Coordinates of N, CA and C in Angstrom, one line a residue:
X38 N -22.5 -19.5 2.0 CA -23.4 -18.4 1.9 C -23.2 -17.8 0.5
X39 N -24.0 -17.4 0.3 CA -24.1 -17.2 -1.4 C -24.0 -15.5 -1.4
X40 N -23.9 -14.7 -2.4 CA -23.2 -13.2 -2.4 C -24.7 -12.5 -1.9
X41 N -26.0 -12.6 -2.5 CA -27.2 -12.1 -2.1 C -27.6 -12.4 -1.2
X42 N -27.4 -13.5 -0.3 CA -27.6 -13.6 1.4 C -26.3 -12.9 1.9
X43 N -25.1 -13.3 1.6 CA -24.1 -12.1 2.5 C -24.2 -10.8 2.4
X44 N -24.9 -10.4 1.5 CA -25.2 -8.3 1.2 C -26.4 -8.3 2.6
X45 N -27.3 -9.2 2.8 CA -28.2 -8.8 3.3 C -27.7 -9.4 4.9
X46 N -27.1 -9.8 5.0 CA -25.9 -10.6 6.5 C -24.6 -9.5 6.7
X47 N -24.3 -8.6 6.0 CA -22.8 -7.7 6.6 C -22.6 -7.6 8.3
X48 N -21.4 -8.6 7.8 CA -21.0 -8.0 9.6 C -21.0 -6.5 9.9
X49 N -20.3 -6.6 11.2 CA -21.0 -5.4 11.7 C -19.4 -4.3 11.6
X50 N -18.8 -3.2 12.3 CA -17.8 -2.6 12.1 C -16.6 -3.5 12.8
X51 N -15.5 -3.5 12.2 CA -14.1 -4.4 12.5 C -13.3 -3.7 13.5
X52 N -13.7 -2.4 14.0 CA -13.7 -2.1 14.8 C -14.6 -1.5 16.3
X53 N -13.8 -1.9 17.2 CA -15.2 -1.8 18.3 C -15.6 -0.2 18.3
X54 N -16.3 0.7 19.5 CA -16.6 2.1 19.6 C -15.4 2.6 20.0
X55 N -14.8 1.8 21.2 CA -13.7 2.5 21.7 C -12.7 2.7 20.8
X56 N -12.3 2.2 20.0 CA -11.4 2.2 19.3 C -11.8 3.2 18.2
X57 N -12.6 3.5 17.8 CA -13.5 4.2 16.9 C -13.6 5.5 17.5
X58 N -13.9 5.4 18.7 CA -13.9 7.1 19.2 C -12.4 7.7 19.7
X59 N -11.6 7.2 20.0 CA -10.1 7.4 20.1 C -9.2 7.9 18.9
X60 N -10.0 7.2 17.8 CA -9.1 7.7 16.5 C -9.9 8.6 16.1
X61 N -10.9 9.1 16.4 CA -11.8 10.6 16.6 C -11.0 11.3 17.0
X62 N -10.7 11.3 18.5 CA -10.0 12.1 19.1 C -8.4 12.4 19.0
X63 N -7.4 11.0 18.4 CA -6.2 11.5 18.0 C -7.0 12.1 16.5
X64 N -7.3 12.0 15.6 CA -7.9 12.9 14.6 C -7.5 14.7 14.8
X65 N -8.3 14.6 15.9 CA -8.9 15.9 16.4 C -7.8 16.7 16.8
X66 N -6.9 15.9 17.8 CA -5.3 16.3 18.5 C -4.5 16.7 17.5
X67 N -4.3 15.4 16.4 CA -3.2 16.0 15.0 C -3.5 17.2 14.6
X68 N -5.0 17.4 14.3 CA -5.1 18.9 13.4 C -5.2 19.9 14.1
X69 N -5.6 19.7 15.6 CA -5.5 21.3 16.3 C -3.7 21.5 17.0
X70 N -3.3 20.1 17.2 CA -1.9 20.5 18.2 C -0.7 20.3 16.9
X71 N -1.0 19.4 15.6 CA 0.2 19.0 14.7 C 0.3 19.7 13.4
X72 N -0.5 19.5 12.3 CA -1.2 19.8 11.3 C -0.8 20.9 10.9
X73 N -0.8 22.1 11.6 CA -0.6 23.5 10.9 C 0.8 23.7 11.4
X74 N 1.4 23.2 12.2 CA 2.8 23.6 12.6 C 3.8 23.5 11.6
X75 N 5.0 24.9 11.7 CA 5.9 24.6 11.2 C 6.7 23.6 10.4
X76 N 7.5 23.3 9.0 CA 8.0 22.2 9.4 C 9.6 21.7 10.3
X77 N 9.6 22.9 10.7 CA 11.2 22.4 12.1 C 10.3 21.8 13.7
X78 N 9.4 21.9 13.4 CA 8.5 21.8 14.8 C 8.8 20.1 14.5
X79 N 9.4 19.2 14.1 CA 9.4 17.7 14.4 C 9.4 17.1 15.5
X80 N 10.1 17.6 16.3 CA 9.8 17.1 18.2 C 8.8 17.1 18.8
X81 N 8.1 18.2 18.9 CA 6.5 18.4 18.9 C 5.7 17.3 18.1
X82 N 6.0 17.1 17.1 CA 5.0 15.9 16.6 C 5.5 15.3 16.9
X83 N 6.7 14.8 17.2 CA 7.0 13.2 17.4 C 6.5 13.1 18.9
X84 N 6.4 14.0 19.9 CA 6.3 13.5 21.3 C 4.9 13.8 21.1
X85 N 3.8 14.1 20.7 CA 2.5 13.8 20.1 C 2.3 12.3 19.7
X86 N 3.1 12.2 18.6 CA 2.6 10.7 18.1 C 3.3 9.7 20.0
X87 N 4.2 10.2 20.2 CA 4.5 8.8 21.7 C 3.2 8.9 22.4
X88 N 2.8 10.1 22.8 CA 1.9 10.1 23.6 C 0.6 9.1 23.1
X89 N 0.3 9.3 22.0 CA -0.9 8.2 21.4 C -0.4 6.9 21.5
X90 N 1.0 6.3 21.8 CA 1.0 5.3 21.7 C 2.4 4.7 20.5
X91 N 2.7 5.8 19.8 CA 4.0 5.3 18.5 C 4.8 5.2 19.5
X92 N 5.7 4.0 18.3 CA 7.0 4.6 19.4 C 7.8 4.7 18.3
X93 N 8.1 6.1 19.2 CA 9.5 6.9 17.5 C 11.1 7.0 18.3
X94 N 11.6 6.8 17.2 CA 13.2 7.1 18.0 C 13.7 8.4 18.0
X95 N 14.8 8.8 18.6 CA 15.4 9.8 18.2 C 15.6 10.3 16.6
X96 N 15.7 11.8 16.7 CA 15.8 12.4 15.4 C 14.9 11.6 14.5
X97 N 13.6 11.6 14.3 CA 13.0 11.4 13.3 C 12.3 12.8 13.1
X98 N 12.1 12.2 11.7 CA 11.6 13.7 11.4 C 10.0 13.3 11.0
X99 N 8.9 13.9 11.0 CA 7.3 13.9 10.4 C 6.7 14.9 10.8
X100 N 6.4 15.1 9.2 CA 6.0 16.5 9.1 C 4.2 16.4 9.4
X101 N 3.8 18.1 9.3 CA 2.7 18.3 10.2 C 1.4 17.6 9.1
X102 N 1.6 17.2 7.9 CA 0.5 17.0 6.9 C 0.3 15.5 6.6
X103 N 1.6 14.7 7.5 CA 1.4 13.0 7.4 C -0.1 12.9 8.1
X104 N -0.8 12.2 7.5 CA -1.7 11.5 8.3 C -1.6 10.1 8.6
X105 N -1.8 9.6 10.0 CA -1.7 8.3 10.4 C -2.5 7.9 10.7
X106 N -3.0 6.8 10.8 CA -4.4 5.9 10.8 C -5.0 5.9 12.6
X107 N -4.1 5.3 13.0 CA -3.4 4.8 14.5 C -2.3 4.5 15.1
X108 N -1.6 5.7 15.9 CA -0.4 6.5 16.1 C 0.0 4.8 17.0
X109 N -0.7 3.8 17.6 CA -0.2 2.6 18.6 C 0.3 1.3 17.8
X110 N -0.4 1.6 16.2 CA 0.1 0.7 15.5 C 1.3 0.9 14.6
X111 N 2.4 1.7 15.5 CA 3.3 2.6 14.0 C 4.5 2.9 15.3
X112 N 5.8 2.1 14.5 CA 6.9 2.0 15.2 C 8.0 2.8 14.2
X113 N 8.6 3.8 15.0 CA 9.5 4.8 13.8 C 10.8 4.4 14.4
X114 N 12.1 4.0 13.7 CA 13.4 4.1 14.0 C 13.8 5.2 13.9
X115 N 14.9 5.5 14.8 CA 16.0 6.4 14.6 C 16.7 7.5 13.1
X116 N 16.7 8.6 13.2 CA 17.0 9.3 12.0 C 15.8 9.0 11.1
X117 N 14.6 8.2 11.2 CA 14.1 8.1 10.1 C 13.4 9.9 9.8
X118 N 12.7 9.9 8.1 CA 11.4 11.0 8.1 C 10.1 10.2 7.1
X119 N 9.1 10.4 7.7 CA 7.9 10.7 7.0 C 7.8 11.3 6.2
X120 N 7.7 12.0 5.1 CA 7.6 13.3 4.5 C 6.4 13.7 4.1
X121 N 6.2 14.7 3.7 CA 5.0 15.8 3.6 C 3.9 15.1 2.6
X122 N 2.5 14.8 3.3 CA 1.8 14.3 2.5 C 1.3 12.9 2.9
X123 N 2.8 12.1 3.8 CA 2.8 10.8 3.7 C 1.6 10.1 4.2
X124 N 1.0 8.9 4.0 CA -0.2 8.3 4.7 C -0.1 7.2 4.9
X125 N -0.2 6.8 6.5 CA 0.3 5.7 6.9 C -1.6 5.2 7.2
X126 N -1.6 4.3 6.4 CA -3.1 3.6 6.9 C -2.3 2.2 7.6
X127 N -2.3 2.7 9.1 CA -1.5 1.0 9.5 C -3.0 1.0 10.5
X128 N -4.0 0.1 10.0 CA -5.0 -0.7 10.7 C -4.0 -1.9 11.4
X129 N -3.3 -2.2 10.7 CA -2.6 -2.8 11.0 C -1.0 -2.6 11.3
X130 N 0.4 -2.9 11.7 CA 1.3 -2.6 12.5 C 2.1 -2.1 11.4
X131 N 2.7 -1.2 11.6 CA 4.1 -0.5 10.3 C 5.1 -0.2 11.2
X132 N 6.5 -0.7 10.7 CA 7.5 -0.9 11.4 C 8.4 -0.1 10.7
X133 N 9.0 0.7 10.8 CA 10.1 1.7 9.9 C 11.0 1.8 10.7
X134 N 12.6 1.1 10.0 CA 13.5 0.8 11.0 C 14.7 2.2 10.6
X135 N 15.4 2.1 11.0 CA 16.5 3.7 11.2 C 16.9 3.8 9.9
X136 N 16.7 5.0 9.8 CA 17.8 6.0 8.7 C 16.8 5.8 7.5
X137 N 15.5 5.6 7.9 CA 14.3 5.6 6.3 C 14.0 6.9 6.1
X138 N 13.7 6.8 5.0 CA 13.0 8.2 4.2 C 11.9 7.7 3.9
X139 N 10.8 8.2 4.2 CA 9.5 7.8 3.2 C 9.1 9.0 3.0
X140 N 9.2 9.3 1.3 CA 9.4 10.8 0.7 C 7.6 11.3 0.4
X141 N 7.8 11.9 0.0 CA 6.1 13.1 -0.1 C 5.3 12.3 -0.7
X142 N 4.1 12.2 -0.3 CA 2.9 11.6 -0.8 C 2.8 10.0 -1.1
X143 N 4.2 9.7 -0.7 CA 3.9 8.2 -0.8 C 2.6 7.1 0.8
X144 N 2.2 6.3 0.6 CA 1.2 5.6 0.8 C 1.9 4.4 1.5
X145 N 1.5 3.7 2.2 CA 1.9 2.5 3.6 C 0.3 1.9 3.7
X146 N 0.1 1.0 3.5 CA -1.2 0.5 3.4 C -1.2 -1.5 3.9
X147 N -1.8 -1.2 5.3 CA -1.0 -2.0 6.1 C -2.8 -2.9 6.3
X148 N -3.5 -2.9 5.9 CA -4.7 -3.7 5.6 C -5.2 -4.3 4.5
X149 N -5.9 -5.2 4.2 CA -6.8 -5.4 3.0 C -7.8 -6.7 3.3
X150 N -8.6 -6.7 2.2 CA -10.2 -7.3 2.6 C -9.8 -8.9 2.3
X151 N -10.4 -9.8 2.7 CA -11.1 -10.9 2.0 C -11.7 -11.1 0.9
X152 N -11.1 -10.9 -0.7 CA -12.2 -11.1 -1.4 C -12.6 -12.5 -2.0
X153 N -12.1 -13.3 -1.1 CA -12.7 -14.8 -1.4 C -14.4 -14.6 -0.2
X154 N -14.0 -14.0 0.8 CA -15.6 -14.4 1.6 C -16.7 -13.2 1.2
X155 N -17.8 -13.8 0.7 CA -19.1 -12.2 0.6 C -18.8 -11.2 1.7
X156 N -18.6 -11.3 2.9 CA -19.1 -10.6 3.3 C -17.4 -9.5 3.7
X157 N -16.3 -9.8 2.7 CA -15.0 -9.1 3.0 C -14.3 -8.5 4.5
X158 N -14.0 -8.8 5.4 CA -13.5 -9.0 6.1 C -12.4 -8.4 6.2
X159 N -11.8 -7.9 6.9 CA -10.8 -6.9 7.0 C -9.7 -8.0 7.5
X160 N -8.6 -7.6 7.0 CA -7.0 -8.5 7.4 C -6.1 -8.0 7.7
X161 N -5.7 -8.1 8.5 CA -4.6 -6.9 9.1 C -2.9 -8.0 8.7
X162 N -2.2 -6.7 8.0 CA -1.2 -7.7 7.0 C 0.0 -6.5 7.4
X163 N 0.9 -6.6 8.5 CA 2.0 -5.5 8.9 C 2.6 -5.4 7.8
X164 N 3.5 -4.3 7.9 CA 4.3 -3.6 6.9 C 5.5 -3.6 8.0
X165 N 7.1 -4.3 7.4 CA 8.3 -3.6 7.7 C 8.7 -3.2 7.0
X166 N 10.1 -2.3 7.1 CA 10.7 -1.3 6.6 C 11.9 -1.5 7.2
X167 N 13.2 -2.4 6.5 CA 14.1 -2.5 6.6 C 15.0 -1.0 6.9
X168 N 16.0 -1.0 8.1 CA 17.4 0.0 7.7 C 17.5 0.7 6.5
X169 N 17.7 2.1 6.7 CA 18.3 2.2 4.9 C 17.2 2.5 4.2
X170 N 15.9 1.9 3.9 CA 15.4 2.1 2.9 C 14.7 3.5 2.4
X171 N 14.1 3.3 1.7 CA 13.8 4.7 0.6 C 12.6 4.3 -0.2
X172 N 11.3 4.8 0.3 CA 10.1 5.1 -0.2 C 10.0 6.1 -1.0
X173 N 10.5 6.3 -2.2 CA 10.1 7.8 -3.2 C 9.3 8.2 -3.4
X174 N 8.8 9.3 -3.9 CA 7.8 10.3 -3.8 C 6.3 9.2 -5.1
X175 N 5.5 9.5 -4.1 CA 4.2 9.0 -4.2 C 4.0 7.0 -4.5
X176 N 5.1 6.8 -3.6 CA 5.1 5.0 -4.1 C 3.9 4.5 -3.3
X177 N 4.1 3.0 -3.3 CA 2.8 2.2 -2.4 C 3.2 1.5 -1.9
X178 N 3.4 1.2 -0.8 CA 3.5 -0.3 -0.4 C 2.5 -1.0 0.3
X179 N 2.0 -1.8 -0.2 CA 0.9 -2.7 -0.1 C 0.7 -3.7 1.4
X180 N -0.3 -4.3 1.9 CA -0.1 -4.8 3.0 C 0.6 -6.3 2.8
X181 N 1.2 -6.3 4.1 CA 2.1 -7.7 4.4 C 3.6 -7.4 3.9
X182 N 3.8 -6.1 3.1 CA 4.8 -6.2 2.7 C 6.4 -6.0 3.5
X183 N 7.4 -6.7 2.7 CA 8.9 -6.1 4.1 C 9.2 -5.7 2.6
X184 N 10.2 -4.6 2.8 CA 11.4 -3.4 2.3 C 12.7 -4.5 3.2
X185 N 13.6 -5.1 2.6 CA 14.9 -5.1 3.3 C 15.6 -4.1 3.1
X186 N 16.9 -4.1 4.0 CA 17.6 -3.2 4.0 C 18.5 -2.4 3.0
X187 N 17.9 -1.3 3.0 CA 18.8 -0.8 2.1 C 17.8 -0.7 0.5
X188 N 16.5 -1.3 0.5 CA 15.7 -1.1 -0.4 C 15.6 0.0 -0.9
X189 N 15.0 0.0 -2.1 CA 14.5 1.5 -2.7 C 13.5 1.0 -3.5
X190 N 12.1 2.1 -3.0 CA 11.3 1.8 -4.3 C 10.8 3.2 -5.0
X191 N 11.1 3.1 -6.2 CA 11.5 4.3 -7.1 C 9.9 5.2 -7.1
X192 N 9.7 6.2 -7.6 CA 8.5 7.2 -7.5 C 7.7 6.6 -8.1
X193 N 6.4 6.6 -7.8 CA 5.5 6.0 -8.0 C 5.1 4.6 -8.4
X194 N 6.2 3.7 -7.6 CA 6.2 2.2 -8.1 C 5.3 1.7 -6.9
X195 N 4.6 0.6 -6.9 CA 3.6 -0.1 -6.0 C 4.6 -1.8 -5.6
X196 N 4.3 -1.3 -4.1 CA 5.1 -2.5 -3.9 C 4.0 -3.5 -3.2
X197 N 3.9 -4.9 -3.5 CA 2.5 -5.3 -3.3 C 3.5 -6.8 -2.8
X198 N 4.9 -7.1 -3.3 CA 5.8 -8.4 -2.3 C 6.8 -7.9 -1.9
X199 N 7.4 -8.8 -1.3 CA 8.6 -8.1 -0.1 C 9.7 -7.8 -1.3
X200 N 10.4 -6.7 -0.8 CA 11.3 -6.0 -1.8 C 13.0 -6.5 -1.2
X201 N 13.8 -6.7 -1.6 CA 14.8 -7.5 -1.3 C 16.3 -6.3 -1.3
X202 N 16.7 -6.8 -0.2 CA 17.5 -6.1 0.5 C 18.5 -5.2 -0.7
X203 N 18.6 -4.5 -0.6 CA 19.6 -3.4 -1.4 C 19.9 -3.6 -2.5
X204 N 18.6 -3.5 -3.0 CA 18.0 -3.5 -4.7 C 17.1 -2.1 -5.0
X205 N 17.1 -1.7 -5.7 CA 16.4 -0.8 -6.6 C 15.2 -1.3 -7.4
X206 N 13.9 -0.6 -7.1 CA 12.7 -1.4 -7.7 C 12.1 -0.6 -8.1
X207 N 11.5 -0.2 -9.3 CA 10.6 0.8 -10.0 C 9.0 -0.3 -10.8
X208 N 8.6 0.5 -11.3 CA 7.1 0.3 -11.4 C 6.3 -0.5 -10.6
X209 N 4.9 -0.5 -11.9 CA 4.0 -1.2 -11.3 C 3.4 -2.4 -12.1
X210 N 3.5 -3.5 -11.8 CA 4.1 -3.9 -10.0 C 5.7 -3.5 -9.9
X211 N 6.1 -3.4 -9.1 CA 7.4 -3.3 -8.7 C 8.5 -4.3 -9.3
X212 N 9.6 -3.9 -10.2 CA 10.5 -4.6 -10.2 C 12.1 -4.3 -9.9
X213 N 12.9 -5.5 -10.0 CA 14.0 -4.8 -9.5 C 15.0 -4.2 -10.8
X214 N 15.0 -3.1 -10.5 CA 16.1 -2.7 -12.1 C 17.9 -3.1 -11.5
X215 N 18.4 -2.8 -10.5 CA 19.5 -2.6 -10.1 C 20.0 -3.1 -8.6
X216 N 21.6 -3.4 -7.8 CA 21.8 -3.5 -7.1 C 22.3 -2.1 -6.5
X217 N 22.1 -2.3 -5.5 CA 22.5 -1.3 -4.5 C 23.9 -1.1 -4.0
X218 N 24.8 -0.3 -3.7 CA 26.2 -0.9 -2.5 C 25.6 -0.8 -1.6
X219 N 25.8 -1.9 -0.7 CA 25.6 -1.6 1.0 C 26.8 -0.5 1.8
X220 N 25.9 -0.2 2.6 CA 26.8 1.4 3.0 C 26.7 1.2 4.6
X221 N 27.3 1.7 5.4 CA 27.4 1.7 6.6 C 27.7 3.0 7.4
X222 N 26.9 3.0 8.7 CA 27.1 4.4 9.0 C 28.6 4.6 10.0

């Protein structure tokens, strides 16, 4: 299929209605019951996000201004936080394992298109988040990507391949400057 028959052929939405009117409605739930709360109010959102479907562990912390895509595709470990700002676009699944920080305004971007087919196609590419790690203020991490444990990706670096276990990674694209100590709790 050639690019000017595919413009005039676009499939149709990658997602069905149901699914479409549900993330209407958690939409709706976050900003009337989460959104303007406090930020010590963390239990309140977290038993919000279970109720849609997350599943968060104890003591996590997410604050009232994260916005999440779809609360059933988004698994939070223990001790972790979201921080103020954060945005999880998991069309696809994001896994954040215990004791993570994902600091203010950084970005989780757990989809991306086809651009080998005209008509782009939506691909659903999960995000893990090894133990330990540390998303700094306004980073990226790109779809398909893993964080091992104990990762760090420094402020505003774009992480677009898997980041390797208890290393330090700054820019864009992401590289590694440094080793980490591994630490134990």
């Amino acid at each position: 299929m050639d690019w000017d028959s595919a413009a005039k052929h676009r499939h149709g939405p990658s997602f069905s209605l149901a699914n479409r009117l549900s993330r209407v409605a958690w939409g709706l739930c976050w900003l009337l019951l989460a959104r303007w709360t406090p930020p010590p109010l963390h239990r309140w959102r977290c038993g919000l996000l279970r109720l849609w479907g997350a599943e968060v562990g104890r003591d996590v912390r997410v604050y009232g201004s994260v916005r999440i895509w779809h609360p059933a595709n988004l698994a939070i470990g223990p001790g972790s936080v979201l921080g103020p700002r954060v945005r999880c676009y998991n069309q696809g699944r994001i896994t954040i394992g215990a004791a993570v920080v994902v600091s203010q305004d950084a970005s989780l971007c757990a989809s991306t298109h086809d651009v080998t087919d005209p008509c782009f196609p939506l691909l659903l590419r999960p995000i893990d988040i090894g133990d330990h790690a540390w998303i700094a203020a306004e980073a990226f991490v790109g779809p398909g990507v893993q964080l091992g444990t104990g990762a760090v990706l420094g402020a505003r670096g774009v992480a677009m391949r898997d980041l390797a276990a208890w290393t330090v990674f700054s820019g864009n694209p992401a590289q590694p400057l440094k080793l980490r100590q591994p630490w134990h709790e």
